[in-house]
Coordinates of C-alpha atoms in Angstrom, one line a residue:
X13 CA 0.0 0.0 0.0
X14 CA 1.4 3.6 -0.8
X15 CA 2.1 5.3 1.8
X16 CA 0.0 8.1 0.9
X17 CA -3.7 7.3 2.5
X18 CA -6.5 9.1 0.2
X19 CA -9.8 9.0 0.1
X20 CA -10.2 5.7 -3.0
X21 CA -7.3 3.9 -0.5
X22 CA -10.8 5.0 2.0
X23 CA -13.2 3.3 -0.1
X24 CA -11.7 0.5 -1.5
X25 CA -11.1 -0.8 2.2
X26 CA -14.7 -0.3 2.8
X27 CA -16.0 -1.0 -0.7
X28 CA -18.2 2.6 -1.4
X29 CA -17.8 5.1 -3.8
X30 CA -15.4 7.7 -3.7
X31 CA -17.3 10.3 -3.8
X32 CA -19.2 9.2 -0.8
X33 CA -15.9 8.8 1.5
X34 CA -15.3 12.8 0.6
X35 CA -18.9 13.6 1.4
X36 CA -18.8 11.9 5.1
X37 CA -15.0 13.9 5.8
X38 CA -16.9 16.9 4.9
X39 CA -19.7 16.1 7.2
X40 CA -22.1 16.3 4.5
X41 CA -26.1 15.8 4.7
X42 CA -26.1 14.1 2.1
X43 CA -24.4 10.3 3.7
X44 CA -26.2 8.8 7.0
X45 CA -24.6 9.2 10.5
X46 CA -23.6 5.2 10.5
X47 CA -22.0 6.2 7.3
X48 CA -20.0 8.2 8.3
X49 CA -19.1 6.7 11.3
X50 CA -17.6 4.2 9.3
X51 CA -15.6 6.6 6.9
X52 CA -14.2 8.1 9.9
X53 CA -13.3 5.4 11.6
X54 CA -11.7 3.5 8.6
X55 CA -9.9 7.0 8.0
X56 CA -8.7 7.0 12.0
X57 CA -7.2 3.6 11.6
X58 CA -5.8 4.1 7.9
X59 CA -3.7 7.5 9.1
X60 CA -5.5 9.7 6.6
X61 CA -4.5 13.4 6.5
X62 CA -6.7 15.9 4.8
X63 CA -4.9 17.6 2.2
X64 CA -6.0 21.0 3.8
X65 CA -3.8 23.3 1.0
X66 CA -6.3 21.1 -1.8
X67 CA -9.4 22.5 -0.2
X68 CA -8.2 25.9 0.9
X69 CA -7.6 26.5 -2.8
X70 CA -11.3 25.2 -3.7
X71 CA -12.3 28.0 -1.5
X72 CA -9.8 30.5 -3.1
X73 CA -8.6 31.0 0.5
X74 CA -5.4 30.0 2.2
X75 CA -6.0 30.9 6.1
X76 CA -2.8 31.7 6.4
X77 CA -1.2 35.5 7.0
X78 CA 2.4 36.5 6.2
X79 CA 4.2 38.7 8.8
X80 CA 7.4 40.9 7.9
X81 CA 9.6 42.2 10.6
X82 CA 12.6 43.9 11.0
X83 CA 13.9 41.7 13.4
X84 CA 12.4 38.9 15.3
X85 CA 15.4 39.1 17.7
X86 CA 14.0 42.5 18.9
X87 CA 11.7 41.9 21.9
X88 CA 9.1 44.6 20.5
X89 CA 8.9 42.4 17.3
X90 CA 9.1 39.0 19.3
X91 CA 6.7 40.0 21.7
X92 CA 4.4 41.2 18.9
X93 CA 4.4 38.2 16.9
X94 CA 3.3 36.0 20.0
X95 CA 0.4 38.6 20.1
X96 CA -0.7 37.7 16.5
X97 CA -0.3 33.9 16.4
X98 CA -2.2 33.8 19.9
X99 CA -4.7 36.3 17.4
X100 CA -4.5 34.3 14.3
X101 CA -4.7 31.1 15.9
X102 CA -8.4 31.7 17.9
X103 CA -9.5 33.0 14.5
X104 CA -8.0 29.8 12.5
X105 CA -5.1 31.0 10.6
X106 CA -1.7 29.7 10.1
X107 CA 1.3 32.3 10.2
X108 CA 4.1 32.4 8.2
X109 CA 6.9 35.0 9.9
X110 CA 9.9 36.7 7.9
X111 CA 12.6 38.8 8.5
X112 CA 13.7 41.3 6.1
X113 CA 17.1 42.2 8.3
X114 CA 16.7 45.9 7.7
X115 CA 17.5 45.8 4.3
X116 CA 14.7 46.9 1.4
X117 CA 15.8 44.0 -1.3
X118 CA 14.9 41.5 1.1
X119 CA 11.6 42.7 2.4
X120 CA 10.7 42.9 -1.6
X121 CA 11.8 39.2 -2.1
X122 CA 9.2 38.3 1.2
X123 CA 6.8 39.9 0.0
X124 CA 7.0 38.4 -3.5
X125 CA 7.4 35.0 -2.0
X126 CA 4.3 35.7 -0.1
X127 CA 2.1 36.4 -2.8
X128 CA 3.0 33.8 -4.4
X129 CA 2.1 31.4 -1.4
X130 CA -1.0 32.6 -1.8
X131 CA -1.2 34.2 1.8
X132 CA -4.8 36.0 2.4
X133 CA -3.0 39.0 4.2
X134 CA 0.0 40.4 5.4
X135 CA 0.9 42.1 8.5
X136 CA 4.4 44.2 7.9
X137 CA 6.5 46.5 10.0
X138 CA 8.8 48.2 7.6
X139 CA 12.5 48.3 7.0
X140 CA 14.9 51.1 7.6
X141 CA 15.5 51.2 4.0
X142 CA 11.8 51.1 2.9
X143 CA 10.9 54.8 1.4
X144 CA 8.4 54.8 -1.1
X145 CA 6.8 51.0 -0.6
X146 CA 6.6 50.5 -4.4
X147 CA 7.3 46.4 -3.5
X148 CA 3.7 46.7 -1.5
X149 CA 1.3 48.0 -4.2
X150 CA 2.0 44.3 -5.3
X151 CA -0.2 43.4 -2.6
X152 CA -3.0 45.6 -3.9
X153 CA -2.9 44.6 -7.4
X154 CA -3.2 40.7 -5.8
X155 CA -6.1 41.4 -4.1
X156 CA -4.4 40.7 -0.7
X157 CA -4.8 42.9 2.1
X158 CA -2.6 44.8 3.8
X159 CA -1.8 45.9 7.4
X160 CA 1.0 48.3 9.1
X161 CA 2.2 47.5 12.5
X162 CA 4.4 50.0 14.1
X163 CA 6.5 51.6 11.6
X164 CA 4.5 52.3 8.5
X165 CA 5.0 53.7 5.0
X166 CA 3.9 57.0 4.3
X167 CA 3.5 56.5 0.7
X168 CA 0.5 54.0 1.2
X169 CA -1.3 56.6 3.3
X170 CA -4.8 54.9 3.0
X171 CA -3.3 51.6 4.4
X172 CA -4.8 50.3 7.6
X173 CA -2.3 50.4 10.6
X174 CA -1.9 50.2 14.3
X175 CA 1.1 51.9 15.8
X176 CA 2.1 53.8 19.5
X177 CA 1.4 57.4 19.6
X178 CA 5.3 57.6 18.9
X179 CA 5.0 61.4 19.5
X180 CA 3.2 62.0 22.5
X181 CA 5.9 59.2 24.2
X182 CA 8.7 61.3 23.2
X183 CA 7.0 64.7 24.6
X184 CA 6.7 62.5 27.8
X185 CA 10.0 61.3 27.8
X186 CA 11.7 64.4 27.2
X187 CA 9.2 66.8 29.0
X188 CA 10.5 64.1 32.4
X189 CA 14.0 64.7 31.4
X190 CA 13.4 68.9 31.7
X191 CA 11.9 68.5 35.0
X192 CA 14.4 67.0 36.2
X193 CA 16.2 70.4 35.9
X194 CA 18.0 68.8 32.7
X195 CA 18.5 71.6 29.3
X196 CA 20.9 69.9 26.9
X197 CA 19.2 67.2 26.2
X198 CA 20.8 64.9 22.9
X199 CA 17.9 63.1 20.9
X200 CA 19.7 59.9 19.0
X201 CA 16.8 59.9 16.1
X202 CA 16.6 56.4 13.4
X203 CA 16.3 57.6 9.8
X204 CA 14.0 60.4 9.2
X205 CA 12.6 58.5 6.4
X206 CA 10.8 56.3 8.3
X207 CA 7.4 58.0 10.4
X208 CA 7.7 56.8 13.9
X209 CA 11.0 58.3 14.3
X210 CA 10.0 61.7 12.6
X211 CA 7.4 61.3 15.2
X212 CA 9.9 60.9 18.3
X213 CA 11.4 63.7 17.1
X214 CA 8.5 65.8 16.4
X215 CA 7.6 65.0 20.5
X216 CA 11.1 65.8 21.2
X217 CA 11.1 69.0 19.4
X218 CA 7.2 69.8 20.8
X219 CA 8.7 69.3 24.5
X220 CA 11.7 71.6 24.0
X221 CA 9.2 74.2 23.0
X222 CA 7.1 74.1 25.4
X223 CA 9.7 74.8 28.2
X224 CA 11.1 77.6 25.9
X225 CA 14.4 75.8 25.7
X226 CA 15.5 76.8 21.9
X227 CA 16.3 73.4 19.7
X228 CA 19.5 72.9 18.5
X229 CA 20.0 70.6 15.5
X230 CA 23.2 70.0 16.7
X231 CA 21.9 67.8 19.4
X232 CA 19.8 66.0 16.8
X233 CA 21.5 62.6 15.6
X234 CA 20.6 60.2 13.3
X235 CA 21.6 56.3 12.9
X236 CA 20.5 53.1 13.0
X237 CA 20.1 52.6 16.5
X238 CA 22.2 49.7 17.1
X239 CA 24.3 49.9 20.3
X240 CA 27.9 50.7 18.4
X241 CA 26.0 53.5 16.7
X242 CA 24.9 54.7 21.0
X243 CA 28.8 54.2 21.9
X244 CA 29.9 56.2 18.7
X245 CA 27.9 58.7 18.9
X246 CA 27.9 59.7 22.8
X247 CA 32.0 59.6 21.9
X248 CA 31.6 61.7 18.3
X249 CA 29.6 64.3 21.8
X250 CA 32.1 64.1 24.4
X251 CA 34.9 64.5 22.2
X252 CA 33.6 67.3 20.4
X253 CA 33.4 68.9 24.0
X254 CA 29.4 69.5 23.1
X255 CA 28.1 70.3 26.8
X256 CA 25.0 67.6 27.6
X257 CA 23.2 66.8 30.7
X258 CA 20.4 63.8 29.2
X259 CA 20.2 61.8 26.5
X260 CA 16.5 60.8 24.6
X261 CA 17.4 57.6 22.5
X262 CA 14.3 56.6 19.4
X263 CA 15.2 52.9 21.1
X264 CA 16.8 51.0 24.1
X265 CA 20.0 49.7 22.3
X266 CA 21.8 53.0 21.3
X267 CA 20.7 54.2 24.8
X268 CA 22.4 50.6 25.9
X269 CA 25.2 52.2 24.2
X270 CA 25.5 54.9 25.0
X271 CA 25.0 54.1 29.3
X272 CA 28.1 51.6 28.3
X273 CA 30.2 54.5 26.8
X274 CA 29.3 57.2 29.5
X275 CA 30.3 54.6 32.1
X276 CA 33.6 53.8 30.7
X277 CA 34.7 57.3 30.9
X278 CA 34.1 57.4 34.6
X279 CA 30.7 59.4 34.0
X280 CA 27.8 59.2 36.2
X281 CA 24.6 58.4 35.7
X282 CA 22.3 60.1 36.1
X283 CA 24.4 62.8 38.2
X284 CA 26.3 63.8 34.8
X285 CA 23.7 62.5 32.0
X286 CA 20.4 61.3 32.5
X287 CA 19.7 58.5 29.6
X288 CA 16.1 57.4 28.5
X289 CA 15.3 54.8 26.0
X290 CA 12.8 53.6 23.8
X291 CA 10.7 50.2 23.6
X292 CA 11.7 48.3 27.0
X293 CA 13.9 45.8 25.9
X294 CA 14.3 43.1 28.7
X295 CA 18.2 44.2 29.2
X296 CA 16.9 47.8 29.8
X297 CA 16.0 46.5 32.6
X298 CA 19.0 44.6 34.2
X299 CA 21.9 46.6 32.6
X300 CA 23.6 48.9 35.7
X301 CA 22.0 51.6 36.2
X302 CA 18.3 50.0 34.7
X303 CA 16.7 52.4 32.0
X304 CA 14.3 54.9 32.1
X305 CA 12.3 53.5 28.7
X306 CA 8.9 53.7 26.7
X307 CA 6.8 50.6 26.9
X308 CA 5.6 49.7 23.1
X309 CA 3.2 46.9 24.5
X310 CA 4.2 44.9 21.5
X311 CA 1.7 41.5 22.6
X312 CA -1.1 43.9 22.6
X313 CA -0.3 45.4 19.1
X314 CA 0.4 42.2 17.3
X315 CA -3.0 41.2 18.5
X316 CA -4.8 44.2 17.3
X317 CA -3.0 44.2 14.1
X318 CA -4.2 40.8 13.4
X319 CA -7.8 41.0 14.5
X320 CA -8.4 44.0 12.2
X321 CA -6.1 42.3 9.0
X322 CA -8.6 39.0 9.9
X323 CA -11.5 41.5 9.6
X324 CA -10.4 42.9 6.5
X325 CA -9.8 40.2 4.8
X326 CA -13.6 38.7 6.2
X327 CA -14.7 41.4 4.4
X328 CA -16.2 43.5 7.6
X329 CA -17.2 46.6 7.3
X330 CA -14.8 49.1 9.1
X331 CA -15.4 52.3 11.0
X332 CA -12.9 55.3 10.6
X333 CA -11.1 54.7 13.5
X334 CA -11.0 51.1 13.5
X335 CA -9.0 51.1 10.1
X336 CA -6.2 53.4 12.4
X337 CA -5.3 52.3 15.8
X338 CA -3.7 54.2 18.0
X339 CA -1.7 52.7 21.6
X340 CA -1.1 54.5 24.6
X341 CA 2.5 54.2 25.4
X342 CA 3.8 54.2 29.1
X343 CA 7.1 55.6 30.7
X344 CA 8.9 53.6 32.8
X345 CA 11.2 54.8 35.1
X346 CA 14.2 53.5 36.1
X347 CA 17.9 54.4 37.7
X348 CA 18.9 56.0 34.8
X349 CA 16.8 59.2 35.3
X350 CA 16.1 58.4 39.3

């Protein structure tokens, strides 16, 4: 016997028609309870699988979603994806997860690859190097619906998203830091390309105002966040003899770096510089001093983003401000600004 059990290995072993083993697997009115009690059981003891890809494509759906990070090592992405599988999951979907590394020719590639999987939606939180998203509008033209988490392309402005109010948590974050007496506060800003971190600014910039503290550029400094680019560019400050008192890093690791930098030069925090971060990363919280950071809630937005892709792609009617979810972020404070 072939290894492979279908539905004719089914009904030769219990002498019926074909067509009437496929009937009772699919629970149809049509064949009579003992029936199918037989099919079943026959099927049970023969180790039949239902090839589910075979009748998804009958149905012209997949149930399954593709999800692109930057990178799943990040706990904001980690935590996120755990909050759309535990999503997808209740709602019957499969999820297939990608990484596109930062890097623009490999998010196009994913998302290629995806449509040709024939996913019913994708959930996607852009690279660094993503500008004008012509690679998505391939999503559109393939009638598969799309859904920004987080960082989102501002060239697809009627796209559905779900991101933190990037903005206000920078006001917050640096409207602490100037109560805390500090003036010369450094913002370490990711590439202004990319929305969320011309929102941190834009909060960075509001707070500033707002205590009539002028803004110097200067103070402005763009990278890619990692924690070399923290070290380098708290060195590129001290060297430079460019008087601080705080630094407000877009994310946790260049503030990492930057806590690792100040401390090798016999600098005290938060006497000398006050440091906050961005996204609570689990080491923000056991590195010496602990970080003052913004928590993301990444669970709770990989759960949203996946409900409302499901309801898109279920056809739902959606409300204004369903299609555009906003999260409340939260400060955390920590030895770094205490």
């Amino acid at each position: 016997m072939s290894n492979k059990v279908t539905i004719h290995v089914i009904a030769k072993a219990l002498n019926i028609d074909s067509s009437t083993v496929s009937r009772a697997l699919n629970n149809s009115d049509r064949v009579t309870k003992k029936t199918k009690e037989l099919v079943l059981k026959k099927a049970k003891e023969l180790g039949y699988q239902r090839n589910s890809l075979a009748s998804n494509l009958r149905k012209n759906k997949s149930y399954t979603i593709g999800v692109v990070v930057p990178r799943i090592s990040r706990h904001f992405f980690s935590s996120a994806i755990s909050g759309i599988e535990e999503m997808a999951y209740s709602l019957g979907y499969n999820v297939i997860i990608c990484q596109s590394l930062e890097e623009l020719s490999r998010e196009e590639s994913i998302i290629n690859n995806l449509i040709s999987n024939r996913v019913d939606g994708v959930l996607i939180s852009v690279s660094m190097e993503t500008e004008d998203g012509a690679h998505l509008k391939a999503l559109k033209q393939n009638n598969v619906p799309l859904v920004f988490f987080d960082r989102h392309c501002n060239a697809l402005l009627n796209t559905s998203k779900v991101s933190l109010d990037d903005a206000h948590a920078a006001y917050e974050a640096t409207n602490y830091l100037i109560g805390k007496g500090n003036k010369r506060i450094v913002h370490f800003s990711g590439p202004q390309t990319l929305n969320i971190y011309r929102e941190r600014l834009k909060g960075y910039i509001k707070a500033l105002k707002e205590n009539n503290i002028p803004f110097d550029e200067d103070l402005v400094l763009s990278s890619r966040l990692m924690e070399l680019n923290g070290k380098e560019l708290t060195k590129k400050i001290i060297d430079n003899n460019i008087v601080i008192d705080a630094i407000f890093s877009a994310n946790d690791l260049a503030a990492i770096g930057a806590i690792k930098y100040l401390k090798s030069i016999g600098k005290k925090i938060p006497d000398e510089v006050s440091v906050i971060g961005f996204s609570n990363e689990p080491v923000s919280e056991v590195i010496e001093p602990s970080l003052t950071t913004i928590n993301q809630f990444g669970l709770k937005m990989g759960k949203k983003a996946c409900e409302l892709l499901i309801r898109i792609i279920n056809g739902e009617a959606l409300k204004p401000h369903e299609k555009n979810e906003i999260i409340k972020p939260e400060l955390i404070l920590r030895e770094s600004t205490l």
